[in-house]
PDB file of C-alpha atoms in Angstrom:
ATOM      1  CA  UNK A 249      64.921  52.385  74.480  1.00  0.00           C
ATOM      2  CA  UNK A 250      66.968  50.942  71.320  1.00  0.00           C
ATOM      3  CA  UNK A 251      70.226  50.094  71.932  1.00  0.00           C
ATOM      4  CA  UNK A 252      72.902  51.909  70.185  1.00  0.00           C
ATOM      5  CA  UNK A 253      74.901  48.621  70.027  1.00  0.00           C
ATOM      6  CA  UNK A 254      75.552  47.710  66.076  1.00  0.00           C
ATOM      7  CA  UNK A 255      75.646  44.146  67.014  1.00  0.00           C
ATOM      8  CA  UNK A 256      72.903  42.171  68.402  1.00  0.00           C
ATOM      9  CA  UNK A 257      72.342  42.269  72.273  1.00  0.00           C
ATOM     10  CA  UNK A 258      69.027  40.878  72.893  1.00  0.00           C
ATOM     11  CA  UNK A 259      67.482  37.265  72.453  1.00  0.00           C
ATOM     12  CA  UNK A 260      63.311  37.769  72.990  1.00  0.00           C
ATOM     13  CA  UNK A 261      62.870  34.943  70.899  1.00  0.00           C
ATOM     14  CA  UNK A 262      65.158  32.452  72.887  1.00  0.00           C
ATOM     15  CA  UNK A 263      62.757  32.771  75.993  1.00  0.00           C
ATOM     16  CA  UNK A 264      61.547  29.025  76.981  1.00  0.00           C
ATOM     17  CA  UNK A 265      64.712  27.625  75.061  1.00  0.00           C
ATOM     18  CA  UNK A 266      67.052  25.450  76.784  1.00  0.00           C
ATOM     19  CA  UNK A 267      69.804  27.551  78.448  1.00  0.00           C
ATOM     20  CA  UNK A 268      72.671  25.427  76.684  1.00  0.00           C
ATOM     21  CA  UNK A 269      70.904  25.733  73.206  1.00  0.00           C
ATOM     22  CA  UNK A 270      70.426  29.497  73.997  1.00  0.00           C
ATOM     23  CA  UNK A 271      73.688  29.944  74.962  1.00  0.00           C
ATOM     24  CA  UNK A 272      75.144  28.549  71.849  1.00  0.00           C
ATOM     25  CA  UNK A 273      72.610  30.628  69.510  1.00  0.00           C
ATOM     26  CA  UNK A 274      73.777  33.586  71.523  1.00  0.00           C
ATOM     27  CA  UNK A 275      77.391  33.553  71.044  1.00  0.00           C
ATOM     28  CA  UNK A 276      77.008  32.308  67.693  1.00  0.00           C
ATOM     29  CA  UNK A 277      74.748  35.822  66.582  1.00  0.00           C
ATOM     30  CA  UNK A 278      77.279  37.795  68.709  1.00  0.00           C
ATOM     31  CA  UNK A 279      80.875  36.540  68.996  1.00  0.00           C
ATOM     32  CA  UNK A 280      82.010  39.750  70.854  1.00  0.00           C
ATOM     33  CA  UNK A 281      80.054  37.626  74.150  1.00  0.00           C
ATOM     34  CA  UNK A 282      80.387  34.599  76.206  1.00  0.00           C
ATOM     35  CA  UNK A 283      77.196  33.313  77.613  1.00  0.00           C
ATOM     36  CA  UNK A 284      76.831  31.789  80.565  1.00  0.00           C
ATOM     37  CA  UNK A 285      73.913  29.641  81.639  1.00  0.00           C
ATOM     38  CA  UNK A 286      73.285  29.721  85.486  1.00  0.00           C
ATOM     39  CA  UNK A 287      71.332  26.973  87.167  1.00  0.00           C
ATOM     40  CA  UNK A 288      67.839  28.079  89.066  1.00  0.00           C
ATOM     41  CA  UNK A 289      69.080  29.348  92.467  1.00  0.00           C
ATOM     42  CA  UNK A 290      72.672  30.228  91.893  1.00  0.00           C
ATOM     43  CA  UNK A 291      74.096  33.212  92.627  1.00  0.00           C
ATOM     44  CA  UNK A 292      74.736  35.729  90.482  1.00  0.00           C
ATOM     45  CA  UNK A 293      77.040  38.890  89.997  1.00  0.00           C
ATOM     46  CA  UNK A 294      75.188  42.355  89.524  1.00  0.00           C
ATOM     47  CA  UNK A 295      78.140  43.859  87.959  1.00  0.00           C
ATOM     48  CA  UNK A 296      77.789  44.728  84.185  1.00  0.00           C
ATOM     49  CA  UNK A 297      79.982  43.555  81.882  1.00  0.00           C
ATOM     50  CA  UNK A 298      79.225  43.992  77.816  1.00  0.00           C
ATOM     51  CA  UNK A 299      81.150  41.214  77.049  1.00  0.00           C
ATOM     52  CA  UNK A 300      78.827  38.458  79.201  1.00  0.00           C
ATOM     53  CA  UNK A 301      75.408  37.335  78.716  1.00  0.00           C
ATOM     54  CA  UNK A 302      73.866  35.710  81.594  1.00  0.00           C
ATOM     55  CA  UNK A 303      70.870  32.417  80.403  1.00  0.00           C
ATOM     56  CA  UNK A 304      68.485  31.412  83.377  1.00  0.00           C
TER      57      UNK A 304
END
């Protein structure tokens, strides 16, 4: 299903990219979100937040 959001909200091209680099690209391409890098095994919230992107 295509997003109805007028700004970029998915970054499949960043799969396999270093998390810190990916987070920087995400925040550059969509200034409305905060990209949060999580380390492997880190606990995470299941809360839905349009202003947050979790990067693994």
